[in-house]
PDB file of C-alpha atoms in Angstrom:
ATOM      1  CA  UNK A 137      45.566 -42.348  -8.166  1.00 96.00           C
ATOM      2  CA  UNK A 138      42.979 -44.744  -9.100  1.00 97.00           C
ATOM      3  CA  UNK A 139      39.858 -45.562 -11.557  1.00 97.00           C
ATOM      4  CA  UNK A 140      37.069 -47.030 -11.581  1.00 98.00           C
ATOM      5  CA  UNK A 141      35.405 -47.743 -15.336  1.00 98.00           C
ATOM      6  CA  UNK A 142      31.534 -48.325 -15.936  1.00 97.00           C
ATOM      7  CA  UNK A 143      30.181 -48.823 -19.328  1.00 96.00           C
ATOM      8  CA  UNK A 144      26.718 -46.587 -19.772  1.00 95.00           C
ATOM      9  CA  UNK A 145      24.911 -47.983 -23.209  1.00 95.00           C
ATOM     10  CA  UNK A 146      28.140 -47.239 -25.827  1.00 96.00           C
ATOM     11  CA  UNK A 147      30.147 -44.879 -23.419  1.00 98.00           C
ATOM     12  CA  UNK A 148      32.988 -45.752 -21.516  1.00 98.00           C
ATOM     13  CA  UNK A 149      32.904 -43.622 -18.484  1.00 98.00           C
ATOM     14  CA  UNK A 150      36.427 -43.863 -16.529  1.00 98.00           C
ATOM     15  CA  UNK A 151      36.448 -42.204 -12.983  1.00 98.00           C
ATOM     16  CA  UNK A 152      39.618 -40.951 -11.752  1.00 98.00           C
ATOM     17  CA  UNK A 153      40.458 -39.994  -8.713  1.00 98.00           C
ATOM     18  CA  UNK A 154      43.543 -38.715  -6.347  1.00 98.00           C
ATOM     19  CA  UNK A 155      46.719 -37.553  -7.696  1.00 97.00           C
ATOM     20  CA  UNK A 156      47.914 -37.003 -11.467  1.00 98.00           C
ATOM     21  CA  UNK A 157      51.356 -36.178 -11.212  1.00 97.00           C
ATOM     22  CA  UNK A 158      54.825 -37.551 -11.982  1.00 96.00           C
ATOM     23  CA  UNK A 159      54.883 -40.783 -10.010  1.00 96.00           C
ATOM     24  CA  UNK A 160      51.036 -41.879 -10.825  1.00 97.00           C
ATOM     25  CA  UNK A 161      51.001 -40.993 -14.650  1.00 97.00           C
ATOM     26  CA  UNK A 162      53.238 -44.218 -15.733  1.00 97.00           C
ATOM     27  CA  UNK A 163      50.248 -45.946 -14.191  1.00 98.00           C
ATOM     28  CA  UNK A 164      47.397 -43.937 -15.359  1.00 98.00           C
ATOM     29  CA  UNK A 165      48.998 -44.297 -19.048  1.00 98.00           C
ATOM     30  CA  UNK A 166      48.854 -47.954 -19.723  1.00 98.00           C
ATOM     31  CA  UNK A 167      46.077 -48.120 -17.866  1.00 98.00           C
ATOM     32  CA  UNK A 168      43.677 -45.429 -19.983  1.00 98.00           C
ATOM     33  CA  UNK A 169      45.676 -46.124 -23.258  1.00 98.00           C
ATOM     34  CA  UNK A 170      44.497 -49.758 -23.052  1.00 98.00           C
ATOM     35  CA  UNK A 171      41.225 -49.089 -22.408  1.00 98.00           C
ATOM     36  CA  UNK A 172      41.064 -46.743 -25.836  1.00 98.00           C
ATOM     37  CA  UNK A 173      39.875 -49.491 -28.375  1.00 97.00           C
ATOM     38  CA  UNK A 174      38.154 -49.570 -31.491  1.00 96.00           C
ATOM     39  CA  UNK A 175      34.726 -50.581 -29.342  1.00 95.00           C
ATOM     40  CA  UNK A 176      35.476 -47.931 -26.689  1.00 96.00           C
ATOM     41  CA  UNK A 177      34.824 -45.006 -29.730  1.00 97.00           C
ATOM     42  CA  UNK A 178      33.491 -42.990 -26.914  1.00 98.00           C
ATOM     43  CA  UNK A 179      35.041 -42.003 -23.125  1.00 98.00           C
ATOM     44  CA  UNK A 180      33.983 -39.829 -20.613  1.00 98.00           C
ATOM     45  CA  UNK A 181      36.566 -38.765 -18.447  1.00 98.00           C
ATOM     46  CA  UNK A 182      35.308 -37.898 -15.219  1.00 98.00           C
ATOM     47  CA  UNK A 183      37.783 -36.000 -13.053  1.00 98.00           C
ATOM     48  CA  UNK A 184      35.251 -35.282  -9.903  1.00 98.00           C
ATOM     49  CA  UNK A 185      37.879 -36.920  -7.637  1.00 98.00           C
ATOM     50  CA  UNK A 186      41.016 -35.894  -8.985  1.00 98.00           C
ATOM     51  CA  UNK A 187      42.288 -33.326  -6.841  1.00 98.00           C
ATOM     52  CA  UNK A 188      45.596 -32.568  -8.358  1.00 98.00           C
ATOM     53  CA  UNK A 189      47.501 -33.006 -12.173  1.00 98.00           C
ATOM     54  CA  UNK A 190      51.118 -31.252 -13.542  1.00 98.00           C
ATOM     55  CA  UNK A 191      52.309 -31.911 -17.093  1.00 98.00           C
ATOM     56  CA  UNK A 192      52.818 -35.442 -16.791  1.00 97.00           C
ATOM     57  CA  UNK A 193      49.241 -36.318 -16.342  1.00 98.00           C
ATOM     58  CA  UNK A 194      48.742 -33.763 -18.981  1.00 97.00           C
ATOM     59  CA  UNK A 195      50.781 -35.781 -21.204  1.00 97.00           C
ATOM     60  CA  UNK A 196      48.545 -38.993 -20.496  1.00 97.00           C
ATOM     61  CA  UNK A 197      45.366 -37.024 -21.354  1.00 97.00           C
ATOM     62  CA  UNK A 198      47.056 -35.500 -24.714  1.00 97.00           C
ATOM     63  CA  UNK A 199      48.264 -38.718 -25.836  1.00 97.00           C
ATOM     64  CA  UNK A 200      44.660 -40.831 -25.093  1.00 98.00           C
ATOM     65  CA  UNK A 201      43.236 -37.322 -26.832  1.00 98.00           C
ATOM     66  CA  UNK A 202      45.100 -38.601 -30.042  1.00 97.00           C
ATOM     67  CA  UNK A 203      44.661 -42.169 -29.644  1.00 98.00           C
ATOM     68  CA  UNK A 204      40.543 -41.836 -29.344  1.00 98.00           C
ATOM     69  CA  UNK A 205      40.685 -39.315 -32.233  1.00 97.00           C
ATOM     70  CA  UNK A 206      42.601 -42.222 -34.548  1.00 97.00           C
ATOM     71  CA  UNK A 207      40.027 -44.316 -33.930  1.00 96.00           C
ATOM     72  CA  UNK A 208      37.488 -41.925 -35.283  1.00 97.00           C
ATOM     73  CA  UNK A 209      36.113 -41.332 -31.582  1.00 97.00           C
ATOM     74  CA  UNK A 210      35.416 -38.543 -28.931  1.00 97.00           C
ATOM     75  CA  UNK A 211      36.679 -38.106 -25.674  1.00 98.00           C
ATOM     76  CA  UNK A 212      34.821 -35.379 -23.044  1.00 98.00           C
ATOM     77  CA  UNK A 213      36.112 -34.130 -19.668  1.00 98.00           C
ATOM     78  CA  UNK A 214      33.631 -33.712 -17.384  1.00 98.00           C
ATOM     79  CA  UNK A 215      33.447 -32.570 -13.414  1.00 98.00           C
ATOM     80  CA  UNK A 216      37.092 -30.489 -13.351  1.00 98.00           C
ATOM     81  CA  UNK A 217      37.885 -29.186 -10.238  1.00 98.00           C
ATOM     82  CA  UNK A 218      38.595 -25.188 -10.728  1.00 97.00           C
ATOM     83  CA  UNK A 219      42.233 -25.403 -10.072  1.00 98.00           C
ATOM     84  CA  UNK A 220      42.619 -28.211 -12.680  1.00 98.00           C
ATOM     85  CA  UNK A 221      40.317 -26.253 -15.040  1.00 98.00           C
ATOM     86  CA  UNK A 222      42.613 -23.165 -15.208  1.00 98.00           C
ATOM     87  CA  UNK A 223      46.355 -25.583 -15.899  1.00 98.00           C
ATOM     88  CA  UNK A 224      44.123 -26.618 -18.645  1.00 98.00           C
ATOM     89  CA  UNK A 225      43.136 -22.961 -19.747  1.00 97.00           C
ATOM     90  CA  UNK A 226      46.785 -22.438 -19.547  1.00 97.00           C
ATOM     91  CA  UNK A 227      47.898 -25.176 -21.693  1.00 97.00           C
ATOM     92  CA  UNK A 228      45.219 -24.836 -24.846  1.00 96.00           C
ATOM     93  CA  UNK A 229      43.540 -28.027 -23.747  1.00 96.00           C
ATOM     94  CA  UNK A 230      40.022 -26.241 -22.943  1.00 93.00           C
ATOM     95  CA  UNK A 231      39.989 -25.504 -27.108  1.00 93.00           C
ATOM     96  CA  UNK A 232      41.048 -29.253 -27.833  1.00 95.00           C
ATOM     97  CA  UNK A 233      38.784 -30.867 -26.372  1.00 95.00           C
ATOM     98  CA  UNK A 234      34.904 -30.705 -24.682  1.00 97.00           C
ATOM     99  CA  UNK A 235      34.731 -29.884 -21.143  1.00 98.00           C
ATOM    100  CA  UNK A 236      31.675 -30.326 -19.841  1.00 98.00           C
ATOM    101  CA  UNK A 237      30.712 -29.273 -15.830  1.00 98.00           C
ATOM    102  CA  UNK A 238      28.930 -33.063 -14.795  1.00 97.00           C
ATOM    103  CA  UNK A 239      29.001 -36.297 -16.051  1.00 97.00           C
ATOM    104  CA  UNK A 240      25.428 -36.204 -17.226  1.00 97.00           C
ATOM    105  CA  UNK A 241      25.847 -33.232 -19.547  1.00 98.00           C
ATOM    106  CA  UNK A 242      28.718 -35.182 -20.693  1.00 98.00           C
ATOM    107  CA  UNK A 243      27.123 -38.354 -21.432  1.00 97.00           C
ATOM    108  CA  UNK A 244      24.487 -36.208 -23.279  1.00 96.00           C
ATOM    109  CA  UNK A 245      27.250 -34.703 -25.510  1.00 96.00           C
ATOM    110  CA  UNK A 246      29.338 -37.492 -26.582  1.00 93.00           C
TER     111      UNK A 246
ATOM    112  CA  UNK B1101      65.844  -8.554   5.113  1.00 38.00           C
ATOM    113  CA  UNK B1102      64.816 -10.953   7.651  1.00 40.00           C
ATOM    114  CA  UNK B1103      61.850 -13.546   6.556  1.00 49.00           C
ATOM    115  CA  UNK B1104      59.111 -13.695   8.995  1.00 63.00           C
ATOM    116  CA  UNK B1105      57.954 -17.035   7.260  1.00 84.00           C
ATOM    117  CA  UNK B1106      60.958 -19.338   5.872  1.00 89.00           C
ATOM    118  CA  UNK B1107      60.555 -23.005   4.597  1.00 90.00           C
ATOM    119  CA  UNK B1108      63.543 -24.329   3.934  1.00 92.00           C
ATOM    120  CA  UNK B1109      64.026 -28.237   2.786  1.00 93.00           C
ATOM    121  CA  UNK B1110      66.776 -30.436   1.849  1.00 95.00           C
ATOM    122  CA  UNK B1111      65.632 -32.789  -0.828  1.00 96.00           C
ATOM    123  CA  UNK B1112      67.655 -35.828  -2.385  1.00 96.00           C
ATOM    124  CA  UNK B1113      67.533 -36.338  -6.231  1.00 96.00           C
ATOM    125  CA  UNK B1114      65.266 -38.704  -6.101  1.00 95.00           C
ATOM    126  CA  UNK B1115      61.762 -38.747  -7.705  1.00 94.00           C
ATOM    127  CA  UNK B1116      59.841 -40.062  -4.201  1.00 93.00           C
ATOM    128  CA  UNK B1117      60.569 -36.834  -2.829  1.00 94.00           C
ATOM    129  CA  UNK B1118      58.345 -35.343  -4.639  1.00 94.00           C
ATOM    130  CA  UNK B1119      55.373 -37.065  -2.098  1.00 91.00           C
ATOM    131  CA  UNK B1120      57.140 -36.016   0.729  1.00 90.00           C
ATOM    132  CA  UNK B1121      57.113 -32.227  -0.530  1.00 93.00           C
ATOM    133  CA  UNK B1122      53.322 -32.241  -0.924  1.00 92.00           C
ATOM    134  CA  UNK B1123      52.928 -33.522   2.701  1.00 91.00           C
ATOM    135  CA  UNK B1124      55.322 -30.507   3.372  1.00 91.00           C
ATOM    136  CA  UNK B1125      53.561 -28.140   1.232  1.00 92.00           C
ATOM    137  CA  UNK B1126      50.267 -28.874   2.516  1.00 91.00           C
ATOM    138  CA  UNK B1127      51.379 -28.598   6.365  1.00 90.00           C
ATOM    139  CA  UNK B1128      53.039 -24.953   5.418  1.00 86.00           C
ATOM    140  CA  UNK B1129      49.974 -23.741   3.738  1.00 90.00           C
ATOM    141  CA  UNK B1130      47.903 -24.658   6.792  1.00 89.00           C
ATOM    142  CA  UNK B1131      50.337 -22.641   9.311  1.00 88.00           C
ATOM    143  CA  UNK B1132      51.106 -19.479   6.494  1.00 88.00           C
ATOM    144  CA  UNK B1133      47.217 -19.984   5.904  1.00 90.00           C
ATOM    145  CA  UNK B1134      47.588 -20.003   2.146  1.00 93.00           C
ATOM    146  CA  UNK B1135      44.680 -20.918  -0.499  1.00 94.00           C
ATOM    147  CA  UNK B1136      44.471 -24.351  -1.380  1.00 95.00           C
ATOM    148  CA  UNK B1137      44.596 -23.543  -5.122  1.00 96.00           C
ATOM    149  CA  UNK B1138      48.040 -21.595  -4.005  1.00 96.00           C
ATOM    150  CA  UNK B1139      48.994 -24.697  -2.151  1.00 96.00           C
ATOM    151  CA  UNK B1140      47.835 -26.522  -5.468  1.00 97.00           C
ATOM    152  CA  UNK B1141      50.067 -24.481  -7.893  1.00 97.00           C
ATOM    153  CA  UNK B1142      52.893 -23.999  -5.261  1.00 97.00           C
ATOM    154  CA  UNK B1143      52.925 -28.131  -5.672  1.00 97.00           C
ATOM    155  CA  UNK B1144      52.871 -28.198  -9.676  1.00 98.00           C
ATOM    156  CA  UNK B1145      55.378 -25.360  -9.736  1.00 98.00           C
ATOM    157  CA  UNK B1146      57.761 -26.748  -7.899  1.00 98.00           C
ATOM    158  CA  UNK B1147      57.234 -30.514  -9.263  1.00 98.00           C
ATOM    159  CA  UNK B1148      57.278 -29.398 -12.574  1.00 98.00           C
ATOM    160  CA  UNK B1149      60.908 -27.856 -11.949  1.00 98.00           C
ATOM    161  CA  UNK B1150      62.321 -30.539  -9.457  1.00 98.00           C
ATOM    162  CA  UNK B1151      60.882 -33.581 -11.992  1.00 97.00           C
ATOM    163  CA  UNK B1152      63.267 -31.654 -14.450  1.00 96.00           C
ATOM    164  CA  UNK B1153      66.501 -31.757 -12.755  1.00 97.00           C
ATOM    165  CA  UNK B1154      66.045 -35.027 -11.066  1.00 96.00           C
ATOM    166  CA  UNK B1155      65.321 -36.871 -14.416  1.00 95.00           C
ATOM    167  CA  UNK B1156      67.934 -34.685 -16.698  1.00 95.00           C
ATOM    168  CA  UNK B1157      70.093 -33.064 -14.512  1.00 96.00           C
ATOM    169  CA  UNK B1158      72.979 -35.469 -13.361  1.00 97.00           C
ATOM    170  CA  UNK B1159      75.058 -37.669 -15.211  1.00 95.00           C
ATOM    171  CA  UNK B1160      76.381 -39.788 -12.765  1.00 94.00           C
ATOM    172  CA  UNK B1161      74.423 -41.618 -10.145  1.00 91.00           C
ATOM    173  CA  UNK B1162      75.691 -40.498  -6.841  1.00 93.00           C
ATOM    174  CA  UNK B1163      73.115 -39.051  -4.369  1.00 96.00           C
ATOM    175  CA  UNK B1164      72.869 -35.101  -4.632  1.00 97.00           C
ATOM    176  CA  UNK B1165      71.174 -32.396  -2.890  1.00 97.00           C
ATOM    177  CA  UNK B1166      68.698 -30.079  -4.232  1.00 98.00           C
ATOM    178  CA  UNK B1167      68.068 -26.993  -1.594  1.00 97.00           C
ATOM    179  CA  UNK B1168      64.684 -25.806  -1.699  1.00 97.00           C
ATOM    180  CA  UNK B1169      63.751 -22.221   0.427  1.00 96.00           C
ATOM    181  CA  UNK B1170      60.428 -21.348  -0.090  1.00 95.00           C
ATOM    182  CA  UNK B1171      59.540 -17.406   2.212  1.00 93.00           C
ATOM    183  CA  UNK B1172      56.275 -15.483   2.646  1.00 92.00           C
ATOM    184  CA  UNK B1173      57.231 -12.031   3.008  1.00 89.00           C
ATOM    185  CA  UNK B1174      54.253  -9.519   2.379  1.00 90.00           C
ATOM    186  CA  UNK B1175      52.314 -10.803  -0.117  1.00 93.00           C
ATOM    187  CA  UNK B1176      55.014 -11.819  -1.910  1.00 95.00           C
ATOM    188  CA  UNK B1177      56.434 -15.736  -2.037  1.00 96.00           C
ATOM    189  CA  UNK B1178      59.629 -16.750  -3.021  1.00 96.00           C
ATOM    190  CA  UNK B1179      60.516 -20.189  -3.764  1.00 97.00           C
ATOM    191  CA  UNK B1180      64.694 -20.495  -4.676  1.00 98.00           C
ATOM    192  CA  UNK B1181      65.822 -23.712  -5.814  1.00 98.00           C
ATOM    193  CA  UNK B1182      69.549 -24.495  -5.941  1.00 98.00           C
ATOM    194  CA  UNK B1183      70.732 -27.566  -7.226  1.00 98.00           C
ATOM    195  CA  UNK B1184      74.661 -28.660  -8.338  1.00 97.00           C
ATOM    196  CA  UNK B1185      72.741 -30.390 -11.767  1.00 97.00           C
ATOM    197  CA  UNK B1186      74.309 -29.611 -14.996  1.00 96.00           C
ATOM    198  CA  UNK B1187      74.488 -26.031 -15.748  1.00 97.00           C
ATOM    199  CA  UNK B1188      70.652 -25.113 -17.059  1.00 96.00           C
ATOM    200  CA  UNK B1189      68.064 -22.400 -17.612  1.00 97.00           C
ATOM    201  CA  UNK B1190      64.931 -24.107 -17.690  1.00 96.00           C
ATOM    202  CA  UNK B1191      63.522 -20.937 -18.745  1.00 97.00           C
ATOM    203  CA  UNK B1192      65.102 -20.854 -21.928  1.00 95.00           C
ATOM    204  CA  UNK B1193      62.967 -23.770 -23.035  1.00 92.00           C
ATOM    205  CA  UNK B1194      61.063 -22.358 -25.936  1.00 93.00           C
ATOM    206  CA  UNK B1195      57.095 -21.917 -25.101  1.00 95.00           C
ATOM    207  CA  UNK B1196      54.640 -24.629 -26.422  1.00 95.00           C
ATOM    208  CA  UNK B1197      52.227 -23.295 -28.833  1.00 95.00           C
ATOM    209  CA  UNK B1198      48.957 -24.242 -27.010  1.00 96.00           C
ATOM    210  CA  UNK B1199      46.656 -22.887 -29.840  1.00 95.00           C
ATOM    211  CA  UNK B1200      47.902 -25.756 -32.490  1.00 95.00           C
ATOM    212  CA  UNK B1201      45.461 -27.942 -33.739  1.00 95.00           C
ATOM    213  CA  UNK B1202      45.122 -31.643 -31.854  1.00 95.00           C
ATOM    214  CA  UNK B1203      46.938 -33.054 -34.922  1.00 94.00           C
ATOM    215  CA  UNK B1204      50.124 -30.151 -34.723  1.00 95.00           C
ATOM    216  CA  UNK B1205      50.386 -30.331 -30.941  1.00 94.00           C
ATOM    217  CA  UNK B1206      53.583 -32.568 -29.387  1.00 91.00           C
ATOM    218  CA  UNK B1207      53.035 -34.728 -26.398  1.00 89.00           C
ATOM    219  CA  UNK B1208      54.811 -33.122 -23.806  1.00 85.00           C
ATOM    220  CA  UNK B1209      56.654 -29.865 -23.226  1.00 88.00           C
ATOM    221  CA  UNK B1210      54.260 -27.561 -20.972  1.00 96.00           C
ATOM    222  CA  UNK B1211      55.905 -28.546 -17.620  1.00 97.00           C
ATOM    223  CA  UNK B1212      58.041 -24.963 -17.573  1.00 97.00           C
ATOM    224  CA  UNK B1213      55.293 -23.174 -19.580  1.00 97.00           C
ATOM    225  CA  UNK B1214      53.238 -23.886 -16.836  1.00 98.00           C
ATOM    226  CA  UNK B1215      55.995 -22.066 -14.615  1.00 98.00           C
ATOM    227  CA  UNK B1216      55.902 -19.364 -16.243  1.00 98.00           C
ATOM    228  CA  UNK B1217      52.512 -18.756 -16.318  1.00 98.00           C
ATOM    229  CA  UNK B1218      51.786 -19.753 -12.873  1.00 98.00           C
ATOM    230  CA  UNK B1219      54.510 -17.618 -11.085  1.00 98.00           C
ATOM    231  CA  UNK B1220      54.547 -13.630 -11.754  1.00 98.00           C
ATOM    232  CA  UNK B1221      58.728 -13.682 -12.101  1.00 98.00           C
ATOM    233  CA  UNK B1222      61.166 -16.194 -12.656  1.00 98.00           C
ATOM    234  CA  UNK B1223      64.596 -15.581 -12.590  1.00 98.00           C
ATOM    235  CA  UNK B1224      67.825 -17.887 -13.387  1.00 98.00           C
ATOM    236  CA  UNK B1225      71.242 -17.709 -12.432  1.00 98.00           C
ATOM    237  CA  UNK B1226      74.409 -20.400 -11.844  1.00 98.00           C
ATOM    238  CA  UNK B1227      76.788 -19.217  -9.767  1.00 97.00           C
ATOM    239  CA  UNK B1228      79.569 -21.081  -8.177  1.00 96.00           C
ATOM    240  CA  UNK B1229      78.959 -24.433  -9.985  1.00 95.00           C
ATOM    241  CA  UNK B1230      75.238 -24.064  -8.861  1.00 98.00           C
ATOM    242  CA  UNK B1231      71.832 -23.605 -10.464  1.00 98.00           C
ATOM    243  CA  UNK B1232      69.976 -20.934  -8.973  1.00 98.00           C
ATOM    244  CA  UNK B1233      66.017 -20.699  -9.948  1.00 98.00           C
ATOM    245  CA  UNK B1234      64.148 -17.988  -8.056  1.00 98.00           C
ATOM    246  CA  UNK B1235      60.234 -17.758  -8.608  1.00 98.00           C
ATOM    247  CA  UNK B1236      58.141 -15.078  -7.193  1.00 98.00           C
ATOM    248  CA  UNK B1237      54.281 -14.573  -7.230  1.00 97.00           C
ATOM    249  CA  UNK B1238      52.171 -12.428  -5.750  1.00 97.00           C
ATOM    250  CA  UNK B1239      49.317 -13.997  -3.795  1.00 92.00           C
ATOM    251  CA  UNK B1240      47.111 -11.418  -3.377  1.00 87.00           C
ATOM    252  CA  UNK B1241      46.271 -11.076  -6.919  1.00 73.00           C
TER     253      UNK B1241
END
């Protein structure tokens, strides 16, 4: 698991790629729950590269979910590959928050 | 019955295991020449229920052994998972409600709700001091 950030005018867009699972989500949470601030309002998560995610990386993306919406701020998936798409079907998430299919339809929504 | 197509593993409880079983997974699926979105929920299936009883299953520290058979028969796979954790039916775990608001929703629980959803029959027995977990799903459909 890794990503890569890049600021795009007031967005945060954080790219992550590789594996969500067990072992990489301690990781993946300090790392994205630091980078939800009061000046990053608005994040783009874009999962292009992540090929895999079970419930702990789930977990990650719920908590950050709350986090951005304290801070009065949005959060949008973008780029979900299909199998990834569905676990969230399954689990409500699709209804919590925006999916989008690319990054650019993302960065238009936010 | 005799299995055509039998995977059968011997995993310690320990969490790094969990790599070596995608490696494993991913090699089977090539040979049984399975889907990768089967391969894909074949992996969260069975992380999502050996993450369980290596975190919460043993009191004492000592290495165990969690057996792992996984068979292709038909169009039917089979994935039994016998462990000597303490006695427990993960799928008594009561379901998340995934249409709660983002304020209502808890952090966490959807690991065996994802089982469930994922695999067309699960069944759970202990027997002889042992935790039994058989999961069945159809991969034609």
């Amino acid at each position: 698991m890794e990503i890569v950030t890049k600021k795009s005018n007031d967005v945060l867009v954080v790219a992550i790629s590789g594996r969500l699972d067990t072992i990489t989500a301690p990781e993946f949470e300090k790392n994205i729950l630091a980078l939800v601030t009061p000046e990053n309002k608005k994040i783009v998560l874009d999962c292009a590269d992540l090929s895999y995610i079970s419930s702990s990386g789930l977990r990650v993306i719920l908590m950050t979910l709350k986090k951005v919406k304290a801070n009065n701020g949005n959060l949008i998936i973008c780029s979900l590959q299909e199998s990834i798409k569905e676990v969230f079907n399954i689990c409500g998430f699709s209804s919590l928050l925006t999916i989008t299919t690319d990054c650019t339809s993302a960065l238009g929504k936010i | 019955m005799v299995l055509k197509n039998r995977l059968e593993l011997r995993l310690s409880n320990s969490i790094e295991e969990l790599q070596s079983l995608n490696t494993e997974l991913e090699q089977f699926g090539e040979i049984w020449n399975l889907s990768p979105e089967l391969i894909f929920n074949l992996n969260l299936v069975l992380e999502e229920i050996l993450s369980n009883i290596i975190f919460y299953g043993y009191d004492d520290t000592t290495d165990h052994t969690i057996n792992l058979n996984i068979a292709l028969e038909g169009d039917i796979i089979e994935i039994e998972i016998i462990d000597d954790a303490k006695p427990f039916n993960p799928l008594n775990r009561p379901d998340p409600d995934v249409n709660q608001s983002l304020d209502a929703r808890k952090i966490g629980g959807l690991g065996i709700y994802l089982v469930k959803k994922i695999m067309d029959k699960t069944e759970y027995v202990n027997k002889d001091g042992k935790n039994i977990l058989i999961l069945q799903k159809n991969i034609k459909t």
